[in-house]
mmCIF file of C-alpha atoms in Angstrom:
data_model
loop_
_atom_site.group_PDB
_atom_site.id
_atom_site.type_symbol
_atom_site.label_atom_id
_atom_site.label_comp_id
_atom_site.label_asym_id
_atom_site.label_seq_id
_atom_site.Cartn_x
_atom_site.Cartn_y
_atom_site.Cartn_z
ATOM 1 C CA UNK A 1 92.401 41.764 160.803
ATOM 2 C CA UNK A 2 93.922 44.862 159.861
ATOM 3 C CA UNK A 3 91.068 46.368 157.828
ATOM 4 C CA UNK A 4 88.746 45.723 160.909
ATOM 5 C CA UNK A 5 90.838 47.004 163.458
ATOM 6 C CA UNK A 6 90.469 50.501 160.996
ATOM 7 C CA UNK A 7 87.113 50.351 160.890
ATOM 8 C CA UNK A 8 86.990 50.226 164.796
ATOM 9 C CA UNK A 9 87.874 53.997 164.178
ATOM 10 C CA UNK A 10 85.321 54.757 162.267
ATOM 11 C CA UNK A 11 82.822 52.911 164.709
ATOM 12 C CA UNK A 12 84.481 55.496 166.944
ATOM 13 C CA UNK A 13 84.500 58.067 165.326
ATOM 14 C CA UNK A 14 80.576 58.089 164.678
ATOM 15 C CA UNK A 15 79.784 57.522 168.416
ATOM 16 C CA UNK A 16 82.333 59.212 170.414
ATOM 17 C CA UNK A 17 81.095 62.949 170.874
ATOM 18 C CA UNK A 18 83.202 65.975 172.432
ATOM 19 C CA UNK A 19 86.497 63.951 172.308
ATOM 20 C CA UNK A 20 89.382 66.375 171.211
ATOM 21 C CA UNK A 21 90.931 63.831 168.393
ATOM 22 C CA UNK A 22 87.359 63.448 166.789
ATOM 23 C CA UNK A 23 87.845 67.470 166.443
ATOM 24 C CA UNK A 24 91.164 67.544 165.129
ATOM 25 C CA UNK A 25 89.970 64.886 161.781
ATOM 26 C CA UNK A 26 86.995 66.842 161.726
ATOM 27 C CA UNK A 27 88.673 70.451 161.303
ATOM 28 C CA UNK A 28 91.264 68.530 158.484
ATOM 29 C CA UNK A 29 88.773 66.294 156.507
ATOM 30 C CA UNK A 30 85.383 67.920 157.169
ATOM 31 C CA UNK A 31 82.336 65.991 157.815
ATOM 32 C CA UNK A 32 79.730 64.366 155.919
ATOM 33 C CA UNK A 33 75.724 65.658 156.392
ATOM 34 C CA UNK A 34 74.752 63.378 159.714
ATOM 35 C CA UNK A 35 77.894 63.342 161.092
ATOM 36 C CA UNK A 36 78.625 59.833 161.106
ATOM 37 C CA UNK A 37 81.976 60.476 159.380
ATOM 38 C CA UNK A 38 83.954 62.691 157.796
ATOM 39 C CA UNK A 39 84.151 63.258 153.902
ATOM 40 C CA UNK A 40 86.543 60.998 151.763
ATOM 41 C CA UNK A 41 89.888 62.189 150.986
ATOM 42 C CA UNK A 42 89.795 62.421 147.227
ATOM 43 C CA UNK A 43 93.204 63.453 146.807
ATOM 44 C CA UNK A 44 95.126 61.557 144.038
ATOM 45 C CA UNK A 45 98.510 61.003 146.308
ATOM 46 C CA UNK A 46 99.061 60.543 149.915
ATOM 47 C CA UNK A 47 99.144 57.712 152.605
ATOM 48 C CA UNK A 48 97.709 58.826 155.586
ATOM 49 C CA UNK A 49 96.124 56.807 158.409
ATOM 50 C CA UNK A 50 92.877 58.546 158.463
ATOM 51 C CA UNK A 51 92.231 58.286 154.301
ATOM 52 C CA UNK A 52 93.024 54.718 155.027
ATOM 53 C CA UNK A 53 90.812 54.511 157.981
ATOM 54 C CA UNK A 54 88.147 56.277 155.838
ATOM 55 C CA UNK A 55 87.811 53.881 153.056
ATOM 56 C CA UNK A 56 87.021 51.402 154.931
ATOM 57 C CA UNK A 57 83.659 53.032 155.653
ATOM 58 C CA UNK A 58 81.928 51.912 152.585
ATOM 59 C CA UNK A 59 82.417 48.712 153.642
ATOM 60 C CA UNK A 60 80.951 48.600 156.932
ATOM 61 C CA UNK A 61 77.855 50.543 155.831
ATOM 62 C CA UNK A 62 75.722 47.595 154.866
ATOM 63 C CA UNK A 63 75.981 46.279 158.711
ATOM 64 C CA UNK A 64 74.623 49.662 159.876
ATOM 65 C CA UNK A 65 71.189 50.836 160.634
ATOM 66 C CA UNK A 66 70.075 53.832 163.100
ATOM 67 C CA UNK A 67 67.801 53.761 165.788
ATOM 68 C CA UNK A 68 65.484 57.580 165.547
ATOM 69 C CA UNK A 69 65.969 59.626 168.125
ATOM 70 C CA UNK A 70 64.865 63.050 166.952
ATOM 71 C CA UNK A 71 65.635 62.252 163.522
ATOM 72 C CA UNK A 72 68.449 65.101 162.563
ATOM 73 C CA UNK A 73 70.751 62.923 161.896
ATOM 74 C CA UNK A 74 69.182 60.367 159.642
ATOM 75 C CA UNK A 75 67.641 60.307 155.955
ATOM 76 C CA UNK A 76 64.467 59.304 155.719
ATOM 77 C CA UNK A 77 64.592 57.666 152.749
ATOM 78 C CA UNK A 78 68.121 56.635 152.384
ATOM 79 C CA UNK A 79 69.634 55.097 155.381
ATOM 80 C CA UNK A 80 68.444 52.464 156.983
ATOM 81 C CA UNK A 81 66.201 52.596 160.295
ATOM 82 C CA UNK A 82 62.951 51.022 159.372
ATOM 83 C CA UNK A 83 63.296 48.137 158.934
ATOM 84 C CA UNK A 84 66.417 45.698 157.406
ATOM 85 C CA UNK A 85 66.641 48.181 154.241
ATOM 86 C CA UNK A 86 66.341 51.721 153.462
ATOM 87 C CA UNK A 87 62.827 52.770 152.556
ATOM 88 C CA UNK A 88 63.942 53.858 149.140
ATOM 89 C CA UNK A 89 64.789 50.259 148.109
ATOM 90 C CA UNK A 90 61.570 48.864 149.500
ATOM 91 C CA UNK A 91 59.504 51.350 148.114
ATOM 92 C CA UNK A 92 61.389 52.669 144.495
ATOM 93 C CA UNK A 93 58.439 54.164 142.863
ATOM 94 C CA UNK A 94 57.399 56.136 145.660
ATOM 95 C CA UNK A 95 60.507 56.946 146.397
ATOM 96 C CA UNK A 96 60.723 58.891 142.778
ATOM 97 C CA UNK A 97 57.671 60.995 143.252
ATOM 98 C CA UNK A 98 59.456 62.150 146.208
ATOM 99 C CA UNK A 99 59.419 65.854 146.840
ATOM 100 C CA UNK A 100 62.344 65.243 149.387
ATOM 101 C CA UNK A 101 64.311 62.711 148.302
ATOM 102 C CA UNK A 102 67.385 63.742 150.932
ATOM 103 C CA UNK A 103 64.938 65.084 153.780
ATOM 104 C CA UNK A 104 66.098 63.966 157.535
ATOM 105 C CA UNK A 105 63.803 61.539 158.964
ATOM 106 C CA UNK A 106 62.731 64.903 161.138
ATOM 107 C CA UNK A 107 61.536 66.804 158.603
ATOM 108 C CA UNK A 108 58.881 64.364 157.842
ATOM 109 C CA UNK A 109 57.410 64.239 161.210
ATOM 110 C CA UNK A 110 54.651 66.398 162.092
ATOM 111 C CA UNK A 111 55.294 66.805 166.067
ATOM 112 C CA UNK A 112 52.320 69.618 165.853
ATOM 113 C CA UNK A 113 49.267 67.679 164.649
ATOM 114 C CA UNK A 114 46.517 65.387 166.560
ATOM 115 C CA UNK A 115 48.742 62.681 168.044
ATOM 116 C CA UNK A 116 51.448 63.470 166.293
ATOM 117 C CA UNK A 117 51.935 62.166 162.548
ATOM 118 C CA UNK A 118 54.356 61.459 159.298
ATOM 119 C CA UNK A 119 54.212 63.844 156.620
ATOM 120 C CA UNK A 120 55.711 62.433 153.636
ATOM 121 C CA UNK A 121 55.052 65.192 150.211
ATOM 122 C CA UNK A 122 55.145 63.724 146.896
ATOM 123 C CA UNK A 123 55.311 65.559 143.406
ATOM 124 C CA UNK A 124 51.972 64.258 141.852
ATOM 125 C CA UNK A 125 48.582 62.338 143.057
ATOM 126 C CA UNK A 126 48.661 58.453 143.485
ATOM 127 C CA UNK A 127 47.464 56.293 140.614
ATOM 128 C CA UNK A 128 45.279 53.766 141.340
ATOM 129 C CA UNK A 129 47.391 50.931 141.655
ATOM 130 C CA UNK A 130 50.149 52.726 144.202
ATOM 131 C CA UNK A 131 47.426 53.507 146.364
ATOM 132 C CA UNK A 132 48.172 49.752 148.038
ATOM 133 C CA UNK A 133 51.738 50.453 147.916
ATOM 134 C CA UNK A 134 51.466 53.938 150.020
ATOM 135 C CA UNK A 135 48.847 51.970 152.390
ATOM 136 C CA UNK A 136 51.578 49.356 153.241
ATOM 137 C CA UNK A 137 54.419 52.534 153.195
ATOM 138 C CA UNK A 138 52.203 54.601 156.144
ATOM 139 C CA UNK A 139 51.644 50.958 157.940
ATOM 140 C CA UNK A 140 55.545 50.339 157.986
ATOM 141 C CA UNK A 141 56.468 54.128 159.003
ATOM 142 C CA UNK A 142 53.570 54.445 161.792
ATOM 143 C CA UNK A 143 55.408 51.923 163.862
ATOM 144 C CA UNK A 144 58.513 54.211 164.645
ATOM 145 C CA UNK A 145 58.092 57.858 166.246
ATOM 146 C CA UNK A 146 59.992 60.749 166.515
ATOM 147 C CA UNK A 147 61.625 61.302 169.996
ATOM 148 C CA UNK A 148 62.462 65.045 170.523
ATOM 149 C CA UNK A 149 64.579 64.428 173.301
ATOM 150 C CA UNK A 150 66.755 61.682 172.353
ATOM 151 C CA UNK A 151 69.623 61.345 170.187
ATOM 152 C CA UNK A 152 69.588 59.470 167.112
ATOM 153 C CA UNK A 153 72.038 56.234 167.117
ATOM 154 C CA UNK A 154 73.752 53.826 164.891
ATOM 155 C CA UNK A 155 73.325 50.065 165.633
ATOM 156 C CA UNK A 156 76.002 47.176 164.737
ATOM 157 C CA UNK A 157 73.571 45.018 162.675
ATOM 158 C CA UNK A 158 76.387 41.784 163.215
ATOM 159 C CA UNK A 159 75.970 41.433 166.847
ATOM 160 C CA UNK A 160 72.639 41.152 169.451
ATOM 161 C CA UNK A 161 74.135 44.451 171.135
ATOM 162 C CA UNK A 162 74.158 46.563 168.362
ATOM 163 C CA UNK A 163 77.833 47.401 169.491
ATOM 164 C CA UNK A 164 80.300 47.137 166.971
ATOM 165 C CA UNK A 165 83.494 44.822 167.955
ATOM 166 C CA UNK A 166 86.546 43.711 165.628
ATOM 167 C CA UNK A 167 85.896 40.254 165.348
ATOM 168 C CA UNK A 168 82.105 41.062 163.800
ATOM 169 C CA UNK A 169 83.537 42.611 161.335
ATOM 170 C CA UNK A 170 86.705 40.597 160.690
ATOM 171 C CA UNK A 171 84.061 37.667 160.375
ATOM 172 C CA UNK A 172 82.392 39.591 157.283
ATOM 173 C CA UNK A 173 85.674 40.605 155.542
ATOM 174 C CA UNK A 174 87.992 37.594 155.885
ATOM 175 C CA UNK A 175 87.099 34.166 154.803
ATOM 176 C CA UNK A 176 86.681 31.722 157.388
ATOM 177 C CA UNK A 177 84.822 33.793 159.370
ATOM 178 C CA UNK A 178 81.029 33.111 160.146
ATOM 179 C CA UNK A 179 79.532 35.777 157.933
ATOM 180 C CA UNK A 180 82.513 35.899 154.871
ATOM 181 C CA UNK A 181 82.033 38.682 152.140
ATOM 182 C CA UNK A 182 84.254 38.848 148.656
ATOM 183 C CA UNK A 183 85.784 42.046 149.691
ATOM 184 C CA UNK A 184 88.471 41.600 147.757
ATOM 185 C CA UNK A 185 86.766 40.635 144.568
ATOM 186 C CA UNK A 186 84.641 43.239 144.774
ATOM 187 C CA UNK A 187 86.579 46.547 146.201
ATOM 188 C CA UNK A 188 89.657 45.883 145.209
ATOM 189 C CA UNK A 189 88.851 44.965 141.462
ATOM 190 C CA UNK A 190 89.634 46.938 139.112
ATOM 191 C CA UNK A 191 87.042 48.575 137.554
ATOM 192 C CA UNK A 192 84.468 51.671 137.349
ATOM 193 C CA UNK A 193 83.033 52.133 140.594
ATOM 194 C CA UNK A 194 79.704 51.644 139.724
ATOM 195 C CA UNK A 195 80.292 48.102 138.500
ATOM 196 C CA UNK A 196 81.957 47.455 142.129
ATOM 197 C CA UNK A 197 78.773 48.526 143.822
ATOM 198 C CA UNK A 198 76.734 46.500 141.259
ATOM 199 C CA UNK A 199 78.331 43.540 142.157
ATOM 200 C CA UNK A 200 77.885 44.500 146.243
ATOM 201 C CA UNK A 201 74.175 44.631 146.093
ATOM 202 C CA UNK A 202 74.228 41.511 143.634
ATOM 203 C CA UNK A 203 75.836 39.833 146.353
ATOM 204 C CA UNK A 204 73.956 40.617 149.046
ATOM 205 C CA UNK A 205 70.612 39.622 146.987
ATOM 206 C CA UNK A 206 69.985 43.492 146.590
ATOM 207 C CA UNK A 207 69.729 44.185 142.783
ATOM 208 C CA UNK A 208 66.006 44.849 141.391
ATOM 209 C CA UNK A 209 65.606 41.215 139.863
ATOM 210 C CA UNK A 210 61.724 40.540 139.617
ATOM 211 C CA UNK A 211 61.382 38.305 142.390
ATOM 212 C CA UNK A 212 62.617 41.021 144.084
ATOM 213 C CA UNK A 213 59.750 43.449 143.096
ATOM 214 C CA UNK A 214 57.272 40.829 143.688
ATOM 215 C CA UNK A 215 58.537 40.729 147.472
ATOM 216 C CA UNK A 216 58.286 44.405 147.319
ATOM 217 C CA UNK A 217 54.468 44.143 146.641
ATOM 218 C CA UNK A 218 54.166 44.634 142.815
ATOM 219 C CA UNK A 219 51.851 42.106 140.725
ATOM 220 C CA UNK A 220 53.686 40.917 137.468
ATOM 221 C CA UNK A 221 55.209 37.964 136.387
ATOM 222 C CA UNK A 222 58.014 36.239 137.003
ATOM 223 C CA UNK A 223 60.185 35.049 133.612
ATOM 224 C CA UNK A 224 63.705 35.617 132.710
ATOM 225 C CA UNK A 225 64.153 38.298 130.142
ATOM 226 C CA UNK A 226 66.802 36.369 128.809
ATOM 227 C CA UNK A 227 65.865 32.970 128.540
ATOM 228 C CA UNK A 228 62.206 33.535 128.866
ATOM 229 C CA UNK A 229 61.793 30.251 130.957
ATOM 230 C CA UNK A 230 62.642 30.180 134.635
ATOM 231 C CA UNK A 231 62.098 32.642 137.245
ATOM 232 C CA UNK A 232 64.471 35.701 137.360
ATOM 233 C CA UNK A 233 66.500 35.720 140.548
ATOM 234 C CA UNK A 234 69.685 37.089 140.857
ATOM 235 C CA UNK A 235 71.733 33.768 140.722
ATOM 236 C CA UNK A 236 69.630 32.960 137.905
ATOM 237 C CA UNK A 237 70.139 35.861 136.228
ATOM 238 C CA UNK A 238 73.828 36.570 136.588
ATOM 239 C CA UNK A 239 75.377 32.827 136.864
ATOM 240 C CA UNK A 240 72.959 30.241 135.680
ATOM 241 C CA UNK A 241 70.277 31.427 132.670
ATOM 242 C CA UNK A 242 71.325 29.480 129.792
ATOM 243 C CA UNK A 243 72.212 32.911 127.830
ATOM 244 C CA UNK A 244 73.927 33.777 130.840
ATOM 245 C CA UNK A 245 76.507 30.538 130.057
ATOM 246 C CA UNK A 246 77.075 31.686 127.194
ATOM 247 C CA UNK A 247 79.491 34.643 128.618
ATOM 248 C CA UNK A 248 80.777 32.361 130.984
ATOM 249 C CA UNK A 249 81.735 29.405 128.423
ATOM 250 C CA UNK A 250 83.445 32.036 126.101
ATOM 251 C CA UNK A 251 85.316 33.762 129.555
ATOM 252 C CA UNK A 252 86.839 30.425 130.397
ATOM 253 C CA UNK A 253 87.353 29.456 126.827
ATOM 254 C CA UNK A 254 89.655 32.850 126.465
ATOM 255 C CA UNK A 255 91.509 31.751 128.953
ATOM 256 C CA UNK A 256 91.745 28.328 128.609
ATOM 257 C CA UNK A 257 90.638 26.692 132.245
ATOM 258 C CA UNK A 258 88.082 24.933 132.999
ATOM 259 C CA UNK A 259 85.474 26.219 136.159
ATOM 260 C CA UNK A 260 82.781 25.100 138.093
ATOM 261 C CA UNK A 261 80.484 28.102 138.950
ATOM 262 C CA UNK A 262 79.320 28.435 142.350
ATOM 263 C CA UNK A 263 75.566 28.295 142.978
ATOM 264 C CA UNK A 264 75.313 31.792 144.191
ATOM 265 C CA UNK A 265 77.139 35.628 143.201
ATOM 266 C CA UNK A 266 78.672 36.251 146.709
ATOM 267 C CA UNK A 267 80.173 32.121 146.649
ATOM 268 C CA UNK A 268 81.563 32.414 143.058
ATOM 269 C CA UNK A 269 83.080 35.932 143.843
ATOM 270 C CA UNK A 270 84.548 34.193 147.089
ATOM 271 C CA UNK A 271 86.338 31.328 144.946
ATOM 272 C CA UNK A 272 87.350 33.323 142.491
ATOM 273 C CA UNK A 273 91.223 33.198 142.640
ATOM 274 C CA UNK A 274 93.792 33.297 140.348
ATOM 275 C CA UNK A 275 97.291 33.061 141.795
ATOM 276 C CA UNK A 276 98.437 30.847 138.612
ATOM 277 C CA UNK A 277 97.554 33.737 136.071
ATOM 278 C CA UNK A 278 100.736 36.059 136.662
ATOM 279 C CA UNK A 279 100.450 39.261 138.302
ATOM 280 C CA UNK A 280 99.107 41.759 135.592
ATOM 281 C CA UNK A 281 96.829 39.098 133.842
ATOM 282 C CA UNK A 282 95.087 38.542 137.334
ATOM 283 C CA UNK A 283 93.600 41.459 137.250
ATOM 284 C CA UNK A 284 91.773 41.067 134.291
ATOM 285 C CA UNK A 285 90.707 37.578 135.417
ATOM 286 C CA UNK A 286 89.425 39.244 138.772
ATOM 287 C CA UNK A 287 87.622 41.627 136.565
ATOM 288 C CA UNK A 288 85.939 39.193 134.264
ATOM 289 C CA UNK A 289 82.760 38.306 136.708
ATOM 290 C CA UNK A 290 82.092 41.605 137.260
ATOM 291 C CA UNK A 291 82.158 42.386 134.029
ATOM 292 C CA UNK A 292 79.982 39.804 133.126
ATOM 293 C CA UNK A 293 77.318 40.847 135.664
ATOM 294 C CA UNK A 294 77.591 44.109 134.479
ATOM 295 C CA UNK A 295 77.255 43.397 130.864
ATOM 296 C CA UNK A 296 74.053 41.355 131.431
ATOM 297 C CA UNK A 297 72.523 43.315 133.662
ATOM 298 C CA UNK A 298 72.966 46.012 131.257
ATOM 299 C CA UNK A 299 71.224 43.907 128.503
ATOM 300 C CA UNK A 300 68.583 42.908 130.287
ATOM 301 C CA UNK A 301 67.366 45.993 131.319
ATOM 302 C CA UNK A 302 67.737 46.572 127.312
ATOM 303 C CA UNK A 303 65.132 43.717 126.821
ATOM 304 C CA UNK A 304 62.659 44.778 130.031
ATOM 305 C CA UNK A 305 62.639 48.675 128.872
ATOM 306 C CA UNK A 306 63.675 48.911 125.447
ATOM 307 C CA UNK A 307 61.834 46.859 123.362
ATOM 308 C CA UNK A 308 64.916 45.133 122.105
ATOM 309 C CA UNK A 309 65.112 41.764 121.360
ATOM 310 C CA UNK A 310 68.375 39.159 122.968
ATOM 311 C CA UNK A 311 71.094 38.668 120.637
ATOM 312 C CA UNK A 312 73.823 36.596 121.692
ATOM 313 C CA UNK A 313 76.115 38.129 119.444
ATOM 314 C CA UNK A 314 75.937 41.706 121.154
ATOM 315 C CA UNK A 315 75.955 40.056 124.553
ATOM 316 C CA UNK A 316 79.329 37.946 123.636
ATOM 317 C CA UNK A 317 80.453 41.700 122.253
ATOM 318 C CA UNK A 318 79.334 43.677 124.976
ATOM 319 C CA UNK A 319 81.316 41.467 127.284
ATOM 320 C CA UNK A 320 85.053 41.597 125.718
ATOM 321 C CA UNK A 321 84.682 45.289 124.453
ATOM 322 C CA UNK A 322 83.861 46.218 128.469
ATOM 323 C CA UNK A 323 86.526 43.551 129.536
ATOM 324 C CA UNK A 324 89.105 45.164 126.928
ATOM 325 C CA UNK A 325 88.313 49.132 127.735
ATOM 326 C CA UNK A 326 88.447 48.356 131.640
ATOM 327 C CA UNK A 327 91.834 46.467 130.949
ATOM 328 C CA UNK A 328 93.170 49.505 128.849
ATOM 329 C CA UNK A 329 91.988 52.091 131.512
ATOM 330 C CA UNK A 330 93.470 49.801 134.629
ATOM 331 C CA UNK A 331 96.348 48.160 133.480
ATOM 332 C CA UNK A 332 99.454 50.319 131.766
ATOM 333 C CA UNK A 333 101.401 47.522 129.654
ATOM 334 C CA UNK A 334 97.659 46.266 128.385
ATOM 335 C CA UNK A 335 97.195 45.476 124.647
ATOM 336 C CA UNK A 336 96.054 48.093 122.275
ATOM 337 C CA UNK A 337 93.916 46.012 119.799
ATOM 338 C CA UNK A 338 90.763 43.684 120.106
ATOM 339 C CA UNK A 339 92.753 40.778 118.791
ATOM 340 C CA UNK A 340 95.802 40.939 120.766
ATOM 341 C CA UNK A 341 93.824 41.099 123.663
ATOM 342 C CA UNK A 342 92.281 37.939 123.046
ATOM 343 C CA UNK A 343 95.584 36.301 122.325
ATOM 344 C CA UNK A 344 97.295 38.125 125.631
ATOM 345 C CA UNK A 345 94.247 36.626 127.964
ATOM 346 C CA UNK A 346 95.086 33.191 127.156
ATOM 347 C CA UNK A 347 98.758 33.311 126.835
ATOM 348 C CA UNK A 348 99.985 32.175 130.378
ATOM 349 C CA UNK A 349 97.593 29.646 130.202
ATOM 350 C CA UNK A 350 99.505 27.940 127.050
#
């Protein structure tokens, strides 16, 4: 409850104008482009209520969107407010012939032409075959207008109002709630930030599988780069591909327990608990999933982009020697060789 009571403020914060405690934060912390909050505070030391109140940003952002007013305030291309995701992720390869890849939603909106029109610049001419992509891009943008005279606004995706409230979000971060999300196993892991958001968007369905780019309007087929049998989906992919199992029979045989995988990401990340592992050996067991996302994620887009062909044997590799360097760089009293690792995962479990 606590964590959603703090992001209350920053609900507040991004829709409460002239009020005199918004402008003390702002003068201390500074504020992002937008204005929808202020910058993080990346200071190595400190407890303050605000840097607390602030990191709990990140995880509200996926329940935002913004309804265009006059556009100032929002990115075109990266926030959300056409539709239920940002126009970047629904259209990536436009999206990287983008002249403006930052530009406010204003700043592509011609209020001077015939009846008004969208003025999106890329770097090169189409090829043939995105020429069906950009037609279905100008059809999705031509349904929203610019509105001079009104005030851009965020929207509460979690309830009909479009007004946040604390028990929406409580719902989304704690489980039992109608909407749960592993939070924990996903933000408060410990490992490189980039893994942590990997394993967000895998759990929300998000990551560029290829049923995902077929939905997105590109013609190709659909086959597992790993096993090269069933369709590639996300669960598929990270949890049940038969190459996939592989990782996951060796994680559990390292630390001798036995598992039954969930049938999706965000349910296995949501059981994933391991209060009978001892405090400093959970943490590598909370990092273990992730890692194994990350590692074949990693070697699949090896296979899709780099000509390479699977090898188990660098996949079972891959996985321990990312396990072992995020143990080394998280935890202090960690082992300093590949084989006592392996002997220090499964010790408690003797």
């Amino acid at each position: 409850m606590n964590k959603a009571l703090l992001g209350k403020w920053n609900w507040r914060y991004a829709t409460e104008r002239e009020v005199l405690w918004k402008k003390v934060i702002s003068h201390k912390y500074g504020v992002e482009e937008g204005g929808w909050c202020t910058r993080a505070d990346r200071g190595r030391h400190g407890v303050g209520l605000w840097k607390a109140i602030r990191k709990e940003w990140l995880g509200m952002y996926s329940s935002l969107a913004f309804r265009v007013g006059n556009g100032r305030r929002v990115r075109f291309w990266k926030d959300k407010w056409c539709g239920d995701e940002p126009l970047y992720e629904s259209f990536p390869s436009l999206f990287a012939i983008s002249q403006a890849k930052d530009a406010w939603v204003s700043e592509m909106w011609n209020p001077d032409g015939v009846g008004d029109s969208w003025t999106p610049l890329f770097s090169r001419a189409l090829n043939d075959w995105e020429i069906e992509m950009m037609e279905q891009f100008m059809l999705k943008i031509q349904a929203f207008r610019v509105q001079r005279v009104n005030e851009d606004k965020m929207v509460w995706t979690t309830s009909k109002s479009g007004v946040f409230s604390v028990k929406s979000l409580y719902s989304i971060l704690e489980p039992g709630g109608s909407a749960m999300f592993p939070y924990v196993g996903i933000w408060k892991a410990s490992v490189p930030p980039k893994v942590a958001f990997f394993a967000w968007e895998a759990s929300w369905g998000k990551i560029l599988t290829l049923d995902q780019l077929q939905r997105r309007g590109y013609s190709l087929a659909n086959r597992c780069f790993l096993c090269l049998a069933e369709a590639e989906t996300v669960d598929h992919l990270l949890l049940h591909c038969v190459m996939t199992r592989t990782l996951w029979n060796l994680l559990f045989s390292l630390f001798g327990v036995e598992w039954v995988l969930s049938g999706t990401v965000k349910d296995t990340l949501l059981g994933w608990h391991g209060a009978f592992v001892g405090k400093i050996r959970k943490k590598a067991w909370q990092m273990a999933p992730l890692c194994i996302f990350w590692s074949v994620w990693k070697e699949r887009n090896s296979l899709a982009f780099g000509n390479e062909v699977l090898s188990i044997q660098r996949l079972k590799h891959s996985f321990v020697c990312n396990l072992w360097s995020w143990v080394r760089m998280f935890i202090v009293l960690s082992p300093r060789s590949l084989v006592s690792f392996i002997e220090w995962l499964g010790f408690c479990y003797r």
